[in-house]
mmCIF file of C-alpha atoms in Angstrom:
data_model
loop_
_atom_site.group_PDB
_atom_site.id
_atom_site.type_symbol
_atom_site.label_atom_id
_atom_site.label_comp_id
_atom_site.label_asym_id
_atom_site.label_seq_id
_atom_site.Cartn_x
_atom_site.Cartn_y
_atom_site.Cartn_z
ATOM 1 C CA MET D 1 0.097 -0.328 -0.467
ATOM 2 C CA LYS D 2 1.360 3.625 -1.256
ATOM 3 C CA PRO D 3 2.108 5.810 1.776
ATOM 4 C CA GLN D 4 -0.353 8.262 0.688
ATOM 5 C CA GLU D 5 -3.638 5.327 0.560
ATOM 6 C CA GLN D 6 -2.140 4.948 3.605
ATOM 7 C CA THR D 7 -2.567 8.174 5.227
ATOM 8 C CA TYR D 8 -6.146 8.246 3.146
ATOM 9 C CA SER D 9 -7.343 5.671 4.672
ATOM 10 C CA LYS D 10 -6.306 6.404 8.557
ATOM 11 C CA SER D 11 -7.622 9.519 8.096
ATOM 12 C CA ARG D 12 -11.661 8.946 6.557
ATOM 13 C CA ARG D 13 -10.715 5.464 9.712
ATOM 14 C CA LEU D 14 -10.741 8.014 11.773
ATOM 15 C CA LYS D 15 -13.410 10.804 10.279
ATOM 16 C CA ASN D 16 -15.674 7.625 10.792
ATOM 17 C CA GLN D 17 -15.095 6.718 14.646
ATOM 18 C CA ILE D 18 -15.608 10.874 14.651
ATOM 19 C CA LYS D 19 -18.876 10.900 13.138
ATOM 20 C CA ALA D 20 -20.120 7.230 14.760
ATOM 21 C CA VAL D 21 -19.258 9.261 17.799
ATOM 22 C CA VAL D 22 -21.478 12.084 17.619
ATOM 23 C CA THR D 23 -24.161 10.100 16.119
ATOM 24 C CA ASN D 24 -24.921 7.962 18.728
ATOM 25 C CA PRO D 25 -27.530 8.866 20.854
ATOM 26 C CA TYR D 26 -26.169 7.076 23.682
ATOM 27 C CA ASN D 27 -23.786 10.028 23.781
ATOM 28 C CA ILE D 28 -25.569 12.629 23.290
ATOM 29 C CA ILE D 29 -27.673 11.805 26.261
ATOM 30 C CA VAL D 30 -24.654 11.584 28.150
ATOM 31 C CA LEU D 31 -22.907 14.702 27.072
ATOM 32 C CA ILE D 32 -26.635 16.720 27.703
ATOM 33 C CA ALA D 33 -26.692 15.165 30.983
ATOM 34 C CA VAL D 34 -23.104 16.282 31.975
ATOM 35 C CA VAL D 35 -23.969 19.980 30.895
ATOM 36 C CA LEU D 36 -26.551 19.998 32.552
ATOM 37 C CA LEU D 37 -24.718 18.682 36.308
ATOM 38 C CA VAL D 38 -21.817 20.982 35.553
ATOM 39 C CA TYR D 39 -24.499 24.006 34.687
ATOM 40 C CA LEU D 40 -26.808 23.539 37.322
ATOM 41 C CA ILE D 41 -24.642 21.764 39.859
ATOM 42 C CA VAL D 42 -21.039 22.003 40.423
ATOM 43 C CA LEU D 43 -20.854 25.358 39.411
ATOM 44 C CA PRO D 44 -23.625 26.676 42.078
ATOM 45 C CA LEU D 45 -21.664 24.666 44.306
ATOM 46 C CA LEU D 46 -18.250 25.852 43.549
ATOM 47 C CA ASP D 47 -19.625 29.597 43.959
ATOM 48 C CA MET D 48 -21.326 28.703 47.341
ATOM 49 C CA ILE D 49 -17.881 27.148 48.356
ATOM 50 C CA ALA D 50 -16.104 30.248 47.139
ATOM 51 C CA THR D 51 -18.847 32.852 48.780
ATOM 52 C CA THR D 52 -18.062 31.049 52.429
ATOM 53 C CA PHE D 53 -14.658 32.525 52.259
ATOM 54 C CA GLU D 54 -15.094 35.471 50.783
ATOM 55 C CA LEU D 55 -15.714 38.844 53.367
ATOM 56 C CA ALA D 56 -18.692 40.689 52.807
ATOM 57 C CA GLN D 57 -18.902 44.630 53.532
ATOM 58 C CA ARG D 58 -20.589 44.437 56.955
ATOM 59 C CA ASP D 59 -18.345 42.198 58.554
ATOM 60 C CA ILE D 60 -15.504 44.416 58.170
ATOM 61 C CA ARG D 61 -14.939 45.562 61.212
ATOM 62 C CA ALA D 62 -15.473 42.232 62.752
ATOM 63 C CA VAL D 63 -12.454 40.627 61.192
ATOM 64 C CA GLY D 64 -10.238 43.753 61.475
ATOM 65 C CA GLY D 65 -10.392 45.002 58.509
ATOM 66 C CA GLY D 66 -9.563 44.211 55.114
ATOM 67 C CA LYS D 67 -12.074 45.280 52.543
ATOM 68 C CA ALA D 68 -15.128 43.238 50.304
ATOM 69 C CA GLY D 69 -13.986 40.066 48.738
ATOM 70 C CA ASP D 70 -10.840 39.616 50.202
ATOM 71 C CA PHE D 71 -10.586 35.770 51.732
ATOM 72 C CA THR D 72 -11.325 34.961 55.240
ATOM 73 C CA LEU D 73 -12.112 32.248 57.473
ATOM 74 C CA TYR D 74 -14.667 34.341 59.741
ATOM 75 C CA TYR D 75 -17.257 32.874 58.300
ATOM 76 C CA TRP D 76 -16.250 29.349 59.082
ATOM 77 C CA GLN D 77 -14.399 29.951 62.896
ATOM 78 C CA ARG D 78 -17.971 31.830 63.457
ATOM 79 C CA LEU D 79 -19.977 28.978 62.489
ATOM 80 C CA LEU D 80 -17.828 26.339 63.777
ATOM 81 C CA ALA D 81 -15.410 27.235 66.709
ATOM 82 C CA SER D 82 -17.773 30.593 68.882
ATOM 83 C CA GLU D 83 -19.561 31.580 71.282
ATOM 84 C CA LEU D 84 -22.218 31.800 68.774
ATOM 85 C CA SER D 85 -21.380 27.775 67.511
ATOM 86 C CA TRP D 86 -23.752 26.048 70.016
ATOM 87 C CA THR D 87 -26.953 28.606 68.934
ATOM 88 C CA MET D 88 -26.064 28.822 65.162
ATOM 89 C CA LEU D 89 -25.174 25.331 64.807
ATOM 90 C CA ILE D 90 -24.873 22.533 66.982
ATOM 91 C CA LYS D 91 -28.552 22.823 68.790
ATOM 92 C CA PRO D 92 -30.078 23.061 65.134
ATOM 93 C CA LEU D 93 -27.423 20.146 63.785
ATOM 94 C CA ILE D 94 -28.790 17.664 66.848
ATOM 95 C CA ASN D 95 -32.198 18.840 66.009
ATOM 96 C CA SER D 96 -32.216 18.022 62.594
ATOM 97 C CA LEU D 97 -30.836 14.704 63.115
ATOM 98 C CA VAL D 98 -33.038 13.839 65.717
ATOM 99 C CA ILE D 99 -36.230 14.611 63.438
ATOM 100 C CA GLY D 100 -34.311 13.149 61.081
ATOM 101 C CA VAL D 101 -33.905 9.362 62.837
ATOM 102 C CA CYS D 102 -37.000 9.182 64.442
ATOM 103 C CA VAL D 103 -39.138 10.389 61.236
ATOM 104 C CA SER D 104 -36.971 7.330 59.180
ATOM 105 C CA VAL D 105 -37.293 5.109 62.038
ATOM 106 C CA CYS D 106 -41.418 5.402 62.497
ATOM 107 C CA ALA D 107 -42.194 5.521 58.506
ATOM 108 C CA ILE D 108 -39.889 2.702 57.971
ATOM 109 C CA LEU D 109 -42.106 1.131 60.021
ATOM 110 C CA LEU D 110 -45.732 2.048 59.291
ATOM 111 C CA GLY D 111 -44.649 2.032 55.274
ATOM 112 C CA SER D 112 -43.364 -1.482 55.825
ATOM 113 C CA ILE D 113 -46.383 -2.793 57.594
ATOM 114 C CA LEU D 114 -48.923 -1.196 55.387
ATOM 115 C CA ALA D 115 -46.624 -2.954 52.212
ATOM 116 C CA TRP D 116 -46.453 -6.305 54.266
ATOM 117 C CA LEU D 117 -50.515 -6.014 54.435
ATOM 118 C CA MET D 118 -51.205 -4.361 51.052
ATOM 119 C CA VAL D 119 -49.168 -7.205 49.303
ATOM 120 C CA ARG D 120 -49.073 -11.031 51.612
ATOM 121 C CA SER D 121 -52.191 -10.036 53.152
ATOM 122 C CA ASP D 122 -55.978 -11.002 52.610
ATOM 123 C CA LEU D 123 -56.733 -7.407 52.674
ATOM 124 C CA PRO D 124 -60.264 -6.435 52.182
ATOM 125 C CA PHE D 125 -61.082 -3.137 49.813
ATOM 126 C CA LYS D 126 -57.491 -3.768 48.882
ATOM 127 C CA LYS D 127 -58.199 -1.551 44.817
ATOM 128 C CA PHE D 128 -58.996 1.297 47.427
ATOM 129 C CA PHE D 129 -55.986 1.058 49.889
ATOM 130 C CA SER D 130 -53.531 0.878 47.138
ATOM 131 C CA LEU D 131 -54.508 4.325 46.255
ATOM 132 C CA ALA D 132 -55.320 6.533 49.908
ATOM 133 C CA VAL D 133 -51.905 4.937 50.920
ATOM 134 C CA ILE D 134 -50.501 7.177 48.450
ATOM 135 C CA ILE D 135 -52.947 10.271 49.025
ATOM 136 C CA PRO D 136 -51.269 11.661 52.070
ATOM 137 C CA TYR D 137 -47.617 12.017 49.687
ATOM 138 C CA MET D 138 -49.697 14.046 47.471
ATOM 139 C CA ILE D 139 -50.180 16.846 49.994
ATOM 140 C CA PRO D 140 -47.544 19.041 50.681
ATOM 141 C CA SER D 141 -46.690 19.061 54.498
ATOM 142 C CA TRP D 142 -46.767 22.439 55.465
ATOM 143 C CA CYS D 143 -50.753 22.196 54.826
ATOM 144 C CA LYS D 144 -50.742 18.606 56.830
ATOM 145 C CA SER D 145 -48.384 21.351 59.236
ATOM 146 C CA GLN D 146 -51.780 23.462 58.975
ATOM 147 C CA ALA D 147 -54.535 20.918 59.173
ATOM 148 C CA TRP D 148 -52.073 19.562 63.050
ATOM 149 C CA LEU D 149 -52.698 23.172 63.860
ATOM 150 C CA SER D 150 -55.856 23.729 63.268
ATOM 151 C CA MET D 151 -57.014 20.374 65.758
ATOM 152 C CA PHE D 152 -54.327 21.259 68.344
ATOM 153 C CA LYS D 153 -53.375 24.502 68.407
ATOM 154 C CA THR D 154 -53.375 26.616 72.032
ATOM 155 C CA ALA D 155 -53.409 30.077 73.312
ATOM 156 C CA ARG D 156 -49.420 30.750 72.371
ATOM 157 C CA LEU D 157 -50.494 31.473 69.047
ATOM 158 C CA GLY D 158 -53.284 34.043 69.231
ATOM 159 C CA GLY D 159 -56.307 34.068 67.058
ATOM 160 C CA ALA D 160 -58.507 31.131 66.905
ATOM 161 C CA PRO D 161 -58.482 27.832 69.052
ATOM 162 C CA GLY D 162 -58.001 24.501 67.538
ATOM 163 C CA PHE D 163 -60.713 22.108 67.242
ATOM 164 C CA MET D 164 -59.599 20.290 70.335
ATOM 165 C CA ALA D 165 -59.045 23.442 72.861
ATOM 166 C CA SER D 166 -62.333 24.644 71.033
ATOM 167 C CA LEU D 167 -64.104 21.445 72.744
ATOM 168 C CA GLY D 168 -62.638 23.100 76.845
ATOM 169 C CA LEU D 169 -59.562 19.927 75.960
ATOM 170 C CA ASP D 170 -56.514 21.230 77.650
ATOM 171 C CA VAL D 171 -53.841 20.436 75.528
ATOM 172 C CA PRO D 172 -50.338 19.941 76.066
ATOM 173 C CA GLU D 173 -47.528 22.822 74.127
ATOM 174 C CA TRP D 174 -45.447 19.763 73.598
ATOM 175 C CA LEU D 175 -48.119 17.418 71.286
ATOM 176 C CA ALA D 176 -49.474 21.014 69.558
ATOM 177 C CA TYR D 177 -45.595 21.532 68.698
ATOM 178 C CA GLY D 178 -42.142 20.739 68.830
ATOM 179 C CA PRO D 179 -40.664 17.621 67.944
ATOM 180 C CA VAL D 180 -43.200 15.309 68.957
ATOM 181 C CA ALA D 181 -45.655 16.940 66.293
ATOM 182 C CA ILE D 182 -43.055 17.722 63.440
ATOM 183 C CA ILE D 183 -42.292 13.647 64.050
ATOM 184 C CA ILE D 184 -45.995 12.955 63.561
ATOM 185 C CA VAL D 185 -46.675 15.063 60.879
ATOM 186 C CA LEU D 186 -43.901 14.030 58.196
ATOM 187 C CA THR D 187 -44.179 10.388 59.302
ATOM 188 C CA LEU D 188 -47.607 10.463 57.841
ATOM 189 C CA HIS D 189 -46.120 12.445 55.067
ATOM 190 C CA TYR D 190 -42.712 10.603 54.360
ATOM 191 C CA TYR D 191 -44.154 6.975 55.150
ATOM 192 C CA ALA D 192 -45.187 6.332 51.832
ATOM 193 C CA TYR D 193 -40.927 6.580 50.143
ATOM 194 C CA THR D 194 -40.938 3.080 52.335
ATOM 195 C CA TYR D 195 -44.439 1.698 51.078
ATOM 196 C CA LEU D 196 -43.419 1.641 47.465
ATOM 197 C CA LEU D 197 -40.167 0.153 47.546
ATOM 198 C CA VAL D 198 -41.162 -2.400 49.989
ATOM 199 C CA SER D 199 -44.273 -3.104 48.585
ATOM 200 C CA SER D 200 -42.549 -3.995 45.493
ATOM 201 C CA ALA D 201 -39.955 -5.634 46.361
ATOM 202 C CA LEU D 202 -42.319 -7.663 48.383
ATOM 203 C CA ASP D 203 -44.101 -8.452 45.212
ATOM 204 C CA SER D 204 -41.698 -9.847 43.535
ATOM 205 C CA ILE D 205 -40.315 -12.189 46.382
ATOM 206 C CA ASN D 206 -41.593 -15.795 45.644
ATOM 207 C CA SER D 207 -43.476 -17.037 48.691
ATOM 208 C CA GLU D 208 -42.283 -20.467 47.978
ATOM 209 C CA LEU D 209 -38.735 -19.354 49.737
ATOM 210 C CA GLU D 210 -40.925 -18.554 52.353
ATOM 211 C CA GLU D 211 -42.927 -22.126 52.659
ATOM 212 C CA MET D 212 -40.157 -24.296 52.315
ATOM 213 C CA GLY D 213 -38.452 -22.818 55.119
ATOM 214 C CA GLU D 214 -41.294 -23.515 56.823
ATOM 215 C CA ILE D 215 -41.816 -26.928 55.510
ATOM 216 C CA GLN D 216 -37.748 -27.662 56.831
ATOM 217 C CA GLY D 217 -39.137 -26.202 60.373
ATOM 218 C CA ALA D 218 -38.412 -22.833 60.742
ATOM 219 C CA GLY D 219 -40.467 -20.618 62.849
ATOM 220 C CA LYS D 220 -42.156 -17.418 61.293
ATOM 221 C CA ALA D 221 -40.110 -15.245 62.659
ATOM 222 C CA MET D 222 -37.085 -16.730 61.627
ATOM 223 C CA ILE D 223 -38.092 -16.753 57.918
ATOM 224 C CA LEU D 224 -38.635 -13.252 58.143
ATOM 225 C CA ARG D 225 -35.607 -12.917 59.749
ATOM 226 C CA LYS D 226 -33.090 -15.249 57.607
ATOM 227 C CA ILE D 227 -35.336 -14.903 54.108
ATOM 228 C CA THR D 228 -37.199 -11.941 54.050
ATOM 229 C CA LEU D 229 -36.080 -9.508 54.913
ATOM 230 C CA PRO D 230 -32.410 -9.910 53.453
ATOM 231 C CA LEU D 231 -34.149 -9.443 50.178
ATOM 232 C CA VAL D 232 -36.101 -6.210 51.177
ATOM 233 C CA LEU D 233 -33.202 -4.876 52.986
ATOM 234 C CA PRO D 234 -32.125 -2.915 50.166
ATOM 235 C CA ALA D 235 -35.219 -1.717 49.705
ATOM 236 C CA ILE D 236 -35.427 -1.115 53.557
ATOM 237 C CA LEU D 237 -32.085 1.298 53.235
ATOM 238 C CA SER D 238 -33.175 2.883 50.472
ATOM 239 C CA ALA D 239 -36.484 4.191 52.001
ATOM 240 C CA VAL D 240 -33.629 5.238 54.668
ATOM 241 C CA ILE D 241 -31.907 6.705 52.829
ATOM 242 C CA LEU D 242 -34.930 9.196 50.979
ATOM 243 C CA THR D 243 -36.443 9.567 54.281
ATOM 244 C CA PHE D 244 -33.689 10.343 56.466
ATOM 245 C CA SER D 245 -32.419 13.251 53.679
ATOM 246 C CA LYS D 246 -35.868 15.224 53.121
ATOM 247 C CA ALA D 247 -36.852 15.108 56.618
ATOM 248 C CA ILE D 248 -33.734 16.815 57.687
ATOM 249 C CA GLY D 249 -34.424 19.060 54.419
ATOM 250 C CA THR D 250 -37.988 20.143 55.137
ATOM 251 C CA PHE D 251 -38.917 23.945 56.174
ATOM 252 C CA GLY D 252 -42.445 24.324 56.205
ATOM 253 C CA THR D 253 -43.231 21.656 58.777
ATOM 254 C CA ILE D 254 -40.342 22.691 61.356
ATOM 255 C CA ASN D 255 -41.472 26.621 60.645
ATOM 256 C CA TYR D 256 -45.259 26.089 61.546
ATOM 257 C CA LEU D 257 -44.824 23.849 63.982
ATOM 258 C CA GLY D 258 -41.138 24.675 65.393
ATOM 259 C CA SER D 259 -41.109 28.553 65.722
ATOM 260 C CA PRO D 260 -43.454 29.543 68.210
ATOM 261 C CA VAL D 261 -41.854 26.998 70.783
ATOM 262 C CA GLN D 262 -38.078 27.937 69.257
ATOM 263 C CA TYR D 263 -37.565 24.910 67.762
ATOM 264 C CA TYR D 264 -34.590 25.470 64.782
ATOM 265 C CA THR D 265 -33.303 22.686 63.125
ATOM 266 C CA LEU D 266 -30.869 23.224 59.980
ATOM 267 C CA SER D 267 -32.938 24.324 57.932
ATOM 268 C CA SER D 268 -34.912 26.934 59.504
ATOM 269 C CA GLN D 269 -31.426 28.561 60.820
ATOM 270 C CA LEU D 270 -30.491 28.188 57.435
ATOM 271 C CA TYR D 271 -33.147 30.692 56.295
ATOM 272 C CA MET D 272 -32.862 32.937 58.870
ATOM 273 C CA ASN D 273 -29.476 33.557 57.781
ATOM 274 C CA ILE D 274 -30.222 33.558 54.241
ATOM 275 C CA ASN D 275 -33.395 36.274 55.267
ATOM 276 C CA SER D 276 -31.300 38.320 57.543
ATOM 277 C CA ARG D 277 -28.505 38.844 54.816
ATOM 278 C CA ASP D 278 -25.795 36.397 56.067
ATOM 279 C CA THR D 279 -25.524 35.106 52.977
ATOM 280 C CA GLN D 280 -22.149 33.359 54.063
ATOM 281 C CA THR D 281 -23.017 31.958 56.635
ATOM 282 C CA GLY D 282 -26.234 30.248 55.166
ATOM 283 C CA PHE D 283 -24.176 28.592 52.335
ATOM 284 C CA ALA D 284 -22.153 27.485 55.334
ATOM 285 C CA MET D 285 -25.028 25.751 56.914
ATOM 286 C CA ALA D 286 -26.084 24.565 53.523
ATOM 287 C CA ILE D 287 -22.591 23.218 52.120
ATOM 288 C CA LEU D 288 -22.989 21.236 55.779
ATOM 289 C CA MET D 289 -26.112 19.712 55.383
ATOM 290 C CA ILE D 290 -25.055 18.507 51.477
ATOM 291 C CA ILE D 291 -22.015 17.108 53.341
ATOM 292 C CA ILE D 292 -24.364 15.420 56.188
ATOM 293 C CA ALA D 293 -26.605 13.542 52.857
ATOM 294 C CA SER D 294 -23.571 12.333 51.428
ATOM 295 C CA ILE D 295 -22.071 10.857 54.367
ATOM 296 C CA ALA D 296 -25.557 9.094 55.075
ATOM 297 C CA VAL D 297 -26.148 8.057 51.147
ATOM 298 C CA PHE D 298 -22.218 6.555 51.376
ATOM 299 C CA VAL D 299 -23.292 4.624 54.381
ATOM 300 C CA ASN D 300 -25.873 3.350 52.728
ATOM 301 C CA GLN D 301 -24.018 2.001 50.263
ATOM 302 C CA LYS D 302 -21.455 -0.432 52.788
ATOM 303 C CA LEU D 303 -24.663 -1.435 54.916
ATOM 304 C CA ILE D 304 -26.007 -2.717 51.193
ATOM 305 C CA GLY D 305 -23.054 -4.002 49.109
ATOM 306 C CA SER D 306 -23.631 -6.643 46.788
ATOM 307 C CA ARG D 307 -26.623 -7.360 48.447
ATOM 308 C CA LYS D 308 -28.556 -4.767 45.673
ATOM 309 C CA SER D 309 -27.736 -7.923 43.585
ATOM 310 C CA TYR D 310 -30.085 -10.370 45.222
ATOM 311 C CA ALA D 311 -32.166 -11.624 42.575
ATOM 312 C CA THR D 312 -35.248 -15.101 42.830
ATOM 313 C CA ILE D 313 -34.420 -16.344 40.022
ATOM 314 C CA GLY D 314 -36.249 -20.129 38.729
ATOM 315 C CA GLY D 315 -37.504 -21.773 35.708
ATOM 316 C CA LYS D 316 -41.422 -21.426 37.242
ATOM 317 C CA GLY D 317 -43.249 -17.439 37.530
ATOM 318 C CA GLY D 318 -43.331 -16.193 41.070
ATOM 319 C CA ARG D 319 -45.888 -17.594 43.281
ATOM 320 C CA SER D 320 -47.095 -15.458 46.130
ATOM 321 C CA THR D 321 -49.539 -16.921 48.791
ATOM 322 C CA LEU D 322 -51.784 -14.328 50.603
ATOM 323 C CA ILE D 323 -51.753 -15.000 54.358
ATOM 324 C CA GLY D 324 -55.008 -15.349 55.952
ATOM 325 C CA LEU D 325 -55.728 -11.952 58.476
ATOM 326 C CA GLY D 326 -58.969 -13.966 59.619
ATOM 327 C CA ARG D 327 -61.378 -11.855 61.748
ATOM 328 C CA TRP D 328 -59.420 -9.460 61.574
ATOM 329 C CA ALA D 329 -60.438 -8.539 57.622
ATOM 330 C CA SER D 330 -63.724 -8.792 58.514
ATOM 331 C CA ARG D 331 -64.082 -5.597 61.008
#
């Protein structure tokens, strides 16, 4: 082959390779996704991080000189290691973690029980309940907060009393406002994550596996612990991450039910900082919330490990045997 023909062949092959890459729909979708990711997430995040190290005009006296835009660690130092740290960060962080953990536990229990009843029991009116259990999630959580106040509102907020108070009942403030009320309202909102994920996992499990365990003499508790739970564990842990992340980041419910008793979390404290034009401190708190969520996702990946690849296979289709509720189903 002549050198000129060889060069032509290489250039044509390179052109065909570039054409194949450019015209491949998969590559185009990936490129668009990367561009959107950089523009909508990476660049704003980098700007937030940079802003936390820029001195604001109003804080020049606090740092003892300089000019606006200078590099400073003042905002991180004030947030992490100052006399204000307890009020600005530590106490709201503890409150956020308490809300996140409690809501996750309660939502997991409620959602898992509902999922089991819908998939594995002979509960009547399943078509109705399959829609009814999702409706609460369609309603914004702040609407539930308003409904909670309409029921349990006390004289602290002034105005018309709640329904319970109008009946002459003495409603304790720990029930009307604060962490208990917030946990209940958010649980009733976010249990849908667990229900959807766990019901899908239970529906994919062949009940013959549990029946074979029962034939071998295993009790109900052992079957649940050794067979059912490992297969639905990835769905449960995924629901935990979704619920925890949403619970610590929610604002409306915290504002409605927490503010009357000065119960603040990271989200409400962040809002107050941004609202008072303390943008640098607010961005620093937002970055800490992102770090917490990232740690939760990392722990989730470590806990699940290879269990996400679990699957039940066989030559026959899966079969689901419903468990009778007996006299409970007729009540």
